[in-house]
XYZ file of N, CA and C in Angstrom:
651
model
N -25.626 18.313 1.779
C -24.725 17.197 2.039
C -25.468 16.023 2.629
N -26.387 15.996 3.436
C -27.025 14.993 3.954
C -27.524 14.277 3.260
N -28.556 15.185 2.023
C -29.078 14.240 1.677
C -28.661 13.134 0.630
N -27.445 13.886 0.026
C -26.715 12.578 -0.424
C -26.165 11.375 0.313
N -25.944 11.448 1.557
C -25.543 10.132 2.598
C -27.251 9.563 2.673
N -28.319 10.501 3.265
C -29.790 10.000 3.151
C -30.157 9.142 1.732
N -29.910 9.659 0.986
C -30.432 9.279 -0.531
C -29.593 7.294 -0.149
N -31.186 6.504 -0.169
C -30.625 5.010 -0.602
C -30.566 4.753 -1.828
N -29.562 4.601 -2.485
C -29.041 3.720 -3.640
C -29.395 2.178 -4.026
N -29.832 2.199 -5.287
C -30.174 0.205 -5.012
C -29.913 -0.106 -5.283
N -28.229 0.058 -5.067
C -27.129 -0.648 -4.442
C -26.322 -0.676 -3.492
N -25.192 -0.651 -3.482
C -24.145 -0.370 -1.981
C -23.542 1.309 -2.186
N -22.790 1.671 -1.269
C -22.091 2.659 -1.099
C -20.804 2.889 -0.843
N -19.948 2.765 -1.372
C -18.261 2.852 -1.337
C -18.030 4.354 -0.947
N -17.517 4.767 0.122
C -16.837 5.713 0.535
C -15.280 5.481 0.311
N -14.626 6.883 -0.314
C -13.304 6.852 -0.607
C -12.885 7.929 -0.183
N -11.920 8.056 0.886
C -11.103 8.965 1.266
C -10.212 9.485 0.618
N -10.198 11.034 -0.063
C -9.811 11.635 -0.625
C -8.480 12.334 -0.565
N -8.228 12.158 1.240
C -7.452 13.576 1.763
C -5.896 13.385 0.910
N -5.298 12.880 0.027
C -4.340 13.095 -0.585
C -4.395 12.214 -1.938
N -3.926 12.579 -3.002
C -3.804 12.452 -4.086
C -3.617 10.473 -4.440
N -2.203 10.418 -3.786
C -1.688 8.811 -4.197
C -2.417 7.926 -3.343
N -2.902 8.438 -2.133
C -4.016 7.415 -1.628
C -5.018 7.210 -2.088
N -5.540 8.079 -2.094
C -6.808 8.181 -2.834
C -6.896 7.407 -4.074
N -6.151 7.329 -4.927
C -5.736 6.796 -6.846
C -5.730 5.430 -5.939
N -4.620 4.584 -5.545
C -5.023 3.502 -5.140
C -6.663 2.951 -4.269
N -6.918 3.684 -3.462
C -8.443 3.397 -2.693
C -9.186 3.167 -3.939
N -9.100 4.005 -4.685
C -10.270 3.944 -5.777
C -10.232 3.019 -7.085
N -8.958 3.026 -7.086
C -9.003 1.832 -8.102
C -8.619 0.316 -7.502
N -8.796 0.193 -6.189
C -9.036 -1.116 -5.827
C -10.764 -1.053 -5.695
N -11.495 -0.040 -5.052
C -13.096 -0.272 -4.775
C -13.569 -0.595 -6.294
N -12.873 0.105 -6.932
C -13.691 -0.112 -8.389
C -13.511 -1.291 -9.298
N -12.177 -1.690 -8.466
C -11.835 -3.494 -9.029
C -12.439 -4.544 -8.982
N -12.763 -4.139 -7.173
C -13.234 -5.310 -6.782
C -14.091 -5.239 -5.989
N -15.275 -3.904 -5.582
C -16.165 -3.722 -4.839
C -17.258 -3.432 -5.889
N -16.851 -2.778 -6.859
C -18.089 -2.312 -7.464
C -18.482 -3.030 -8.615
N -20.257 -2.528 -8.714
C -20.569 -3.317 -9.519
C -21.649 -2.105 -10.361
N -22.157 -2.298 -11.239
C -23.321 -1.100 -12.127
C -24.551 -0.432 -11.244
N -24.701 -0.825 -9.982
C -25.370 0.207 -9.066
C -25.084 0.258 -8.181
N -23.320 0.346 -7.745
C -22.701 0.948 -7.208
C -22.531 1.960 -6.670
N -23.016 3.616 -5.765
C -22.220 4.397 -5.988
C -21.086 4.774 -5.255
N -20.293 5.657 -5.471
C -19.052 5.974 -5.034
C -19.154 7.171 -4.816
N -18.752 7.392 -3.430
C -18.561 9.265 -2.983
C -16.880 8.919 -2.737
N -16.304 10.108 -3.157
C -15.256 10.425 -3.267
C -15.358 11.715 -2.121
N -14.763 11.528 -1.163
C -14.757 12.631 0.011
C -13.559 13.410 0.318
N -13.407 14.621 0.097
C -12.095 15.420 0.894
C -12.440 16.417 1.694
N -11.670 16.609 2.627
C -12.226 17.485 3.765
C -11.306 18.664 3.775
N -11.129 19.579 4.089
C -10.332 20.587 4.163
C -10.874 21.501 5.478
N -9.291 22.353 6.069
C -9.882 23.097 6.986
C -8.519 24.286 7.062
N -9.289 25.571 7.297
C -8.237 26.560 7.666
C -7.296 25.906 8.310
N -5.988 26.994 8.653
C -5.505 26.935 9.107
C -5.568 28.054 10.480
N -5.332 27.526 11.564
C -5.717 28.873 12.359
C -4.434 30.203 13.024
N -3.177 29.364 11.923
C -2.577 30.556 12.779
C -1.874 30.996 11.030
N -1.567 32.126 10.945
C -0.546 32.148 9.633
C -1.149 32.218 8.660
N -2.165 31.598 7.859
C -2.539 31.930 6.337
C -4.232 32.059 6.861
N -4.591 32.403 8.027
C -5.576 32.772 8.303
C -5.977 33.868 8.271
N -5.515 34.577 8.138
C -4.836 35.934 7.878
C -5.942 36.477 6.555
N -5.948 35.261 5.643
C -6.363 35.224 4.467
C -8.210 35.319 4.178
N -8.579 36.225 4.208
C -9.907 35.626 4.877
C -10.675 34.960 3.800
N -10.276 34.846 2.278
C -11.086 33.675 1.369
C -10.620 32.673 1.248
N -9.818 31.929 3.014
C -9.077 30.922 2.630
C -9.702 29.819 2.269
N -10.723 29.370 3.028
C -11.772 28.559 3.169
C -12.108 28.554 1.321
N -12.359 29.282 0.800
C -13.257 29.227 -0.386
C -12.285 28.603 -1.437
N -10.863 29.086 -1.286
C -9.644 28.622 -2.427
C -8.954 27.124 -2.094
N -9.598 26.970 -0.116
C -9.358 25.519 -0.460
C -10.571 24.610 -0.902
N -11.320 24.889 -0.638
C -12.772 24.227 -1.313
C -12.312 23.922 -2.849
N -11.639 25.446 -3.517
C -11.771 24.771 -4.471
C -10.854 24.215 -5.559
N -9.890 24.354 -4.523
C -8.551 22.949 -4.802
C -9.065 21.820 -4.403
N -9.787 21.298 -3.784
C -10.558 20.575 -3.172
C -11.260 19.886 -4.166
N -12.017 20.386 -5.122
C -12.671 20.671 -5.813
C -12.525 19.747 -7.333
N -11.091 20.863 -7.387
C -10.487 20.156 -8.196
C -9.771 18.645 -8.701
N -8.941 18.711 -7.336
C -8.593 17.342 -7.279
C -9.548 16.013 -7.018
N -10.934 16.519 -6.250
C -11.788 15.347 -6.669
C -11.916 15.527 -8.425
N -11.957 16.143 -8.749
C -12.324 16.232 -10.348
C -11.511 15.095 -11.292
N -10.539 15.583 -10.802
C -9.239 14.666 -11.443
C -9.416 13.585 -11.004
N -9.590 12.980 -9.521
C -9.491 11.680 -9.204
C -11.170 10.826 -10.162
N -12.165 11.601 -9.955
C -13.430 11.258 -10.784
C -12.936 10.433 -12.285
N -12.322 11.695 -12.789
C -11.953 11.929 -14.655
C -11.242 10.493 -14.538
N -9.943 10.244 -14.079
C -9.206 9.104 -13.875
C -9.991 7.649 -13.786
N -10.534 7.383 -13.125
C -11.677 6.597 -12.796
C -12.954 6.069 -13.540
N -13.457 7.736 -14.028
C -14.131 7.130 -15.303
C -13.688 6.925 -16.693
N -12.219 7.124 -17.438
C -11.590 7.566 -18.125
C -11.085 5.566 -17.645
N -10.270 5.420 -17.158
C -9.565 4.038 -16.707
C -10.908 2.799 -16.778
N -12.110 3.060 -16.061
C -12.927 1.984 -15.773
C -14.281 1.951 -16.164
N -14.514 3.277 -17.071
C -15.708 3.232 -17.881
C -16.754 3.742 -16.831
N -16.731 4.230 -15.415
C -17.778 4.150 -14.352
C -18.525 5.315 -15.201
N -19.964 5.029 -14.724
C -20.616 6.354 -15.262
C -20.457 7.586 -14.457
N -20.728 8.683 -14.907
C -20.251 9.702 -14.190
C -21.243 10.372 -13.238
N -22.473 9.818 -13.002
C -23.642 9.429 -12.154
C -23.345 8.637 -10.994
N -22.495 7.797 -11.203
C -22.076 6.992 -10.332
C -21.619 7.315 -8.999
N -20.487 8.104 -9.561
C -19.504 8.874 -8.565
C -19.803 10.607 -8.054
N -19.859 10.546 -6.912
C -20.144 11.818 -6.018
C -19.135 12.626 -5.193
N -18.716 13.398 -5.900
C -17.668 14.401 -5.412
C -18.366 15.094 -4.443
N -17.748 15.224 -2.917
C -17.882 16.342 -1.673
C -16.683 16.718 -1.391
N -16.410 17.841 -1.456
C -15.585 18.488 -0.702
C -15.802 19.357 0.379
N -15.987 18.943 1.674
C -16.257 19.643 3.037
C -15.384 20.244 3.639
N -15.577 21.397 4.376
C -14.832 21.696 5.536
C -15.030 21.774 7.045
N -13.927 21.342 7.509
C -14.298 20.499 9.047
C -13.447 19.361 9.061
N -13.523 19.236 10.168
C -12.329 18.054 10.659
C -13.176 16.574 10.259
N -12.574 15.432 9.779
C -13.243 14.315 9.177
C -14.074 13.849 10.140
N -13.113 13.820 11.560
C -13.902 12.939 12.955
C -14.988 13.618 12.862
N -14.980 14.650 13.084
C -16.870 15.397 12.985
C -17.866 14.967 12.461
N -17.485 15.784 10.832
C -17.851 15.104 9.715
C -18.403 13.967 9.908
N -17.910 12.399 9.868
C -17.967 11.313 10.306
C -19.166 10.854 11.467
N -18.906 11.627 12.405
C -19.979 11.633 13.581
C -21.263 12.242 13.245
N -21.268 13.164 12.411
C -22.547 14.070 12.078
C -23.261 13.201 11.078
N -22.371 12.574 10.142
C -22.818 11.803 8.522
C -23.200 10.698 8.076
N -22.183 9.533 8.789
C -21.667 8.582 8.567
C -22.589 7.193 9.214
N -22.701 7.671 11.084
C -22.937 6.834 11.575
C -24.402 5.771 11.390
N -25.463 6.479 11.010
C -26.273 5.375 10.123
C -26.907 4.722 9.057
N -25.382 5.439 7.960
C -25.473 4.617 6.314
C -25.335 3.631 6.415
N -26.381 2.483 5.339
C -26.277 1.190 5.122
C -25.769 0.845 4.275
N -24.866 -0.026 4.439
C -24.899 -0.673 3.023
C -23.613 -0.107 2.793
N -22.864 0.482 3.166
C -21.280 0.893 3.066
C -20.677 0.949 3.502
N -19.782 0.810 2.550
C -18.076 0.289 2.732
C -17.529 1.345 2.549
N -16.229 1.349 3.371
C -15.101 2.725 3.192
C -13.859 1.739 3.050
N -13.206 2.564 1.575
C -11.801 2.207 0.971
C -10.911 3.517 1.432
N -9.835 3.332 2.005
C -8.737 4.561 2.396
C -7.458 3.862 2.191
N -6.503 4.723 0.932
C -5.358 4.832 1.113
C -4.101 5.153 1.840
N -3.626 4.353 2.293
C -2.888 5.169 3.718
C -1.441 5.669 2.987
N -1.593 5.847 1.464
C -0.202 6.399 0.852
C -0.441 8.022 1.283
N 0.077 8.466 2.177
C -0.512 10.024 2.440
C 0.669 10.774 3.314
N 1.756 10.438 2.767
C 3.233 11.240 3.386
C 3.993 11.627 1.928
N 4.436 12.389 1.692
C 4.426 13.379 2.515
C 3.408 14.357 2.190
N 2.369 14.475 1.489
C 1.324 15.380 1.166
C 0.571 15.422 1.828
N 0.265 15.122 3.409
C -0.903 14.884 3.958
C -0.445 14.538 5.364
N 0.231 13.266 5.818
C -0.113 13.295 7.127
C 1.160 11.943 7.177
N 2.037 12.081 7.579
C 3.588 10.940 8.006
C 2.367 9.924 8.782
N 1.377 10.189 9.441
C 0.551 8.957 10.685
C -0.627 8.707 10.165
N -1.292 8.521 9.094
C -2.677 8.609 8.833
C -3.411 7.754 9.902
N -2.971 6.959 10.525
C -3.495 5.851 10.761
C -4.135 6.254 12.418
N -3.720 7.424 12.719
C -4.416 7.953 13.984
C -6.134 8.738 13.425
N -6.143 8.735 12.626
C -7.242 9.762 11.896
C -8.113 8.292 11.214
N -7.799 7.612 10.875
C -8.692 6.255 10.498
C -8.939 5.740 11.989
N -8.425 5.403 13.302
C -8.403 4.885 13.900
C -9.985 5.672 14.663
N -9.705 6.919 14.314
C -10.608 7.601 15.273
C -11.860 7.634 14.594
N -11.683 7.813 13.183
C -12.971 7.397 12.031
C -13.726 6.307 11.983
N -12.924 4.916 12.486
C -13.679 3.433 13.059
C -14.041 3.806 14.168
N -13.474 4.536 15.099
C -14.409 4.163 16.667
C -15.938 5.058 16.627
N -15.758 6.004 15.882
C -16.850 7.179 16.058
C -18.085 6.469 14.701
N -17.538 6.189 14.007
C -18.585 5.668 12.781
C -19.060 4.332 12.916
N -18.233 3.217 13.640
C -18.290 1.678 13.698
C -19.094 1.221 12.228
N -18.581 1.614 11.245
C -18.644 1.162 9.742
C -17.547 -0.166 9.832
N -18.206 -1.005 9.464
C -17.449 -1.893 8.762
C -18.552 -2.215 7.505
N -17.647 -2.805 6.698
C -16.088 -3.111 6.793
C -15.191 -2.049 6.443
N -14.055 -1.895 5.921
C -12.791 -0.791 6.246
C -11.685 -1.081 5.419
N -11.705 -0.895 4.214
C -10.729 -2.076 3.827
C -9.397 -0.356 3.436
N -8.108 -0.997 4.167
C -7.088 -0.041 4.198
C -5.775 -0.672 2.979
N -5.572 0.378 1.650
C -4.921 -0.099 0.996
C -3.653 0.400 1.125
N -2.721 -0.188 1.214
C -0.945 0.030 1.458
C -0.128 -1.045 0.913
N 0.741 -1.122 0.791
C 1.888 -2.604 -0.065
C 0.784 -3.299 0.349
N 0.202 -3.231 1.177
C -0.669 -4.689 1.628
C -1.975 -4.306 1.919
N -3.323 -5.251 1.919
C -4.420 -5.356 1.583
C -4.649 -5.366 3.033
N -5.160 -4.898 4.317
C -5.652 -4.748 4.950
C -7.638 -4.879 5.186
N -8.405 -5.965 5.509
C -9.787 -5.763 5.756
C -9.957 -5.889 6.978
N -11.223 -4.926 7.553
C -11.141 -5.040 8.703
C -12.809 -5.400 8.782
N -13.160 -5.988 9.329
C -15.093 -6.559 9.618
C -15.082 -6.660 10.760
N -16.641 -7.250 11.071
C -16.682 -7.159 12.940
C -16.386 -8.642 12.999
N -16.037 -9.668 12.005
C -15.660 -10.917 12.958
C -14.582 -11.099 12.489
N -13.540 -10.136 11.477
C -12.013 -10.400 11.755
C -11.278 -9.428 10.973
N -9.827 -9.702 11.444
C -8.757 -8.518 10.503
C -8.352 -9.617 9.884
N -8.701 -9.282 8.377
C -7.379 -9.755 7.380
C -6.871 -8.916 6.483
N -5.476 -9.714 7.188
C -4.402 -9.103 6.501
C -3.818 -9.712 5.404
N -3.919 -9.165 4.042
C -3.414 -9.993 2.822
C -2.353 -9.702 1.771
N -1.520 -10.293 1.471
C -0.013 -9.102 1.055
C 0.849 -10.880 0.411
N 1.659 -10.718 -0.501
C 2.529 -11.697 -1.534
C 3.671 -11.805 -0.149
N 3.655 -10.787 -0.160
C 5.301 -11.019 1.093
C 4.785 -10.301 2.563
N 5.199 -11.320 3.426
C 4.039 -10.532 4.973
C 5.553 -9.380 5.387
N 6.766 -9.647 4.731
C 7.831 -8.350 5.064
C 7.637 -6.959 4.371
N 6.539 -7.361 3.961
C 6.270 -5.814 3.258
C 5.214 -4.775 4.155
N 4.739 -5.171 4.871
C 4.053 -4.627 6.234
C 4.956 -4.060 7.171
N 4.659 -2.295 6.836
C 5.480 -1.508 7.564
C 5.044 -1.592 9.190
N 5.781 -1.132 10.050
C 5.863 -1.202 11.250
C 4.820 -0.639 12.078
N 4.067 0.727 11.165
C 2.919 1.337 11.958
C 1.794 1.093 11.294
N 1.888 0.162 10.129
C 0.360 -0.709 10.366
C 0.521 -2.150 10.794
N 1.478 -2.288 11.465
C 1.570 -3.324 12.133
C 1.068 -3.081 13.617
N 1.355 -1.827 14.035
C 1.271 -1.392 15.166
C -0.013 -1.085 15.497
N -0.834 -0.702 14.130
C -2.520 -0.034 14.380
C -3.255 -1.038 14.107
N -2.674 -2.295 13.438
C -3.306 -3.436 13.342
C -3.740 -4.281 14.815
N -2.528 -4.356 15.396
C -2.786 -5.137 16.747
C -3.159 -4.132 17.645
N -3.168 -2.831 17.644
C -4.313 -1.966 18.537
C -5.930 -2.289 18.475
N -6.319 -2.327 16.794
C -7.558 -2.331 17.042
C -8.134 -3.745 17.003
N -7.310 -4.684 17.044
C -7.440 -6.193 17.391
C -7.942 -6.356 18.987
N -6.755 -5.553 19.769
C -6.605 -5.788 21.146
C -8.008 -4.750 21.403
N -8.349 -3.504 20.694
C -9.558 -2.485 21.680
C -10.748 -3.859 21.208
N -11.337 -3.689 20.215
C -12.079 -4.406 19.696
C -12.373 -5.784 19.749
N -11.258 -6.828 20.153
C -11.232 -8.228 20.422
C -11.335 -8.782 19.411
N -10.836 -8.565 18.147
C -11.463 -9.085 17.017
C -9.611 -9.611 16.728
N -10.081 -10.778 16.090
C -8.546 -12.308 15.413
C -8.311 -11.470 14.466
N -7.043 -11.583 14.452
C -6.317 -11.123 13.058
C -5.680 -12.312 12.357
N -5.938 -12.287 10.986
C -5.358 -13.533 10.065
C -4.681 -13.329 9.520
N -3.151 -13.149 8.842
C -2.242 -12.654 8.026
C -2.187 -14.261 6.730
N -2.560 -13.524 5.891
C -2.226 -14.088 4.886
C -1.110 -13.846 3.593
N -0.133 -14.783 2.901
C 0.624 -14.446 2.542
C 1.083 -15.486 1.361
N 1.654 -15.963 0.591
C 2.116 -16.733 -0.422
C 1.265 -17.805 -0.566
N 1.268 -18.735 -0.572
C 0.349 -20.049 -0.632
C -0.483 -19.666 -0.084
N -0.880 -19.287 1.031
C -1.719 -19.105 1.420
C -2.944 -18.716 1.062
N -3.105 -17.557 0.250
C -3.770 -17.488 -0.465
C -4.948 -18.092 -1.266
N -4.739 -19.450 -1.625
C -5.315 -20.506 -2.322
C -5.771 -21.187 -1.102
N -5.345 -20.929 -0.123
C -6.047 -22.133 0.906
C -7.136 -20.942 1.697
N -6.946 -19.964 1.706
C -7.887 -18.983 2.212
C -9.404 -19.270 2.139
N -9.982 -19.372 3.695
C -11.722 -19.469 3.693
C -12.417 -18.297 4.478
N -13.094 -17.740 3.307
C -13.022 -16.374 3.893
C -15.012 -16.491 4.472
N -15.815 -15.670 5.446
C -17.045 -15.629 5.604
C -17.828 -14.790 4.479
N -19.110 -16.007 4.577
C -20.442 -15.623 3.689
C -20.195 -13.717 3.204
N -20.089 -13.607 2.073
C -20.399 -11.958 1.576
C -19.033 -11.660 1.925
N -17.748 -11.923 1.863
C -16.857 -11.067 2.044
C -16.142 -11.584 1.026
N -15.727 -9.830 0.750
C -15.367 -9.803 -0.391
C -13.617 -9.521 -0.738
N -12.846 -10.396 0.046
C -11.731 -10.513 -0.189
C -11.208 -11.555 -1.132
N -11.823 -12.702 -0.938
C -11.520 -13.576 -1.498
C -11.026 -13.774 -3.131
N -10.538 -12.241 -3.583
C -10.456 -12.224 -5.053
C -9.441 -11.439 -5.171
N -8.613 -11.087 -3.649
C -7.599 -10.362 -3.758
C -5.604 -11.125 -4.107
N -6.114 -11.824 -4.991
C -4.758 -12.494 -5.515
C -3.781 -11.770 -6.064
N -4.123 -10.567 -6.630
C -3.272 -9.678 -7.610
C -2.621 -8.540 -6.396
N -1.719 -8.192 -7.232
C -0.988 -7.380 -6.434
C -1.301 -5.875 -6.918
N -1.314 -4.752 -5.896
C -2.383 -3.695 -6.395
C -1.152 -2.968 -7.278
N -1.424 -1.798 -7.763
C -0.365 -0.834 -8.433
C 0.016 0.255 -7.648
């Protein structure tokens, strides 16, 4: 596993959070819209972990979720290269077990050159709060940028949050809520952008929002 985070690419690195199906399909087909380019690559990451009370019981549990695990990166891959032509070199399926924060702390903290895309569509297959499990994934990794896809375009960098969305009423209440948390820990301006706005938008050198006019699927 390392040495695929070790291995430099000469290009960037898109990390995509895997842990549920409909997040994941959006994360990935926005990085591949509008992050990537032909030496690109893309790890596609899902994590899995026993359970410790009840189907633990099971003792090849570990191995049958690996390789559901497994699978569904497969599918999200196939989709991806099947939809956007990516080569299939490109993209790097892991499926780990262990809690992500770990993971993250053990892996993460001194890749260059990458970006992490996460879907926060992840209720009910996954988690009603994702946004406590990203929150803890920025403080332990301090990766930016972070870009969080939901009705609305969320980027997060070290000199600002923007927030970008057709209608700013489409911003549910608890990423409204994790938005101005990590504004207030971090000290970093948040910009909400929204209808016109858009066109008047001046975004900093290398960031790559500035092409987010379309509305995602």
């Amino acid at each position: 596993m390392k040495s695929v985070f070790n291995k430099k690419p000469n290009g960037k690195t898109i990390l995509v959070l895997a842990e549920c199906q409909q997040g994941a399909l959006k994360a990935g087909r926005y990085a591949i819209k509008h992050l990537y380019d032909n030496q690109t690559r893309i790890i596609l990451l899902q994590t899995y972990k026993a359970p410790k009370f009840g189907l633990s019981m099971v003792r090849n549990l570990p191995s049958i979720l690996k390789e559901i695990s497994k699978e569904d990166l497969t599918i999200l891959k196939n989709t991806f290269i099947k939809e956007f032509g990516v080569p299939s070199e490109n993209i790097v399926k892991l499926a780990m077990e262990g809690d992500l924060t770990t993971i993250a702390q053990q892996e993460f903290k001194n890749c260059d050159n990458l970006s992490v895309v996460i879907g926060t569509d992840c209720t009910p297959l996954y988690s009603k709060n994702p946004y406590k499990r990203i929150t803890s994934f920025m403080t332990i990794t301090g990766i930016r940028p972070i870009f969080l896809i939901d009705d609305i375009i969320t980027h997060i960098d070290r000199s600002k949050i923007l927030v970008i969305s057709e209608k700013a009423d489409k911003m549910s209440e608890k990423l409204k809520d994790f938005v101005i948390k990590i504004s207030e820990r971090d000290n970093i301006p948040v910009e909400y952008l929204s209808g016109e706005n858009y066109n008047n938008a001046s975004f900093p050198e290398g960031n790559t929002c500035y092409f987010l006019n379309e509305v995602m699927d």
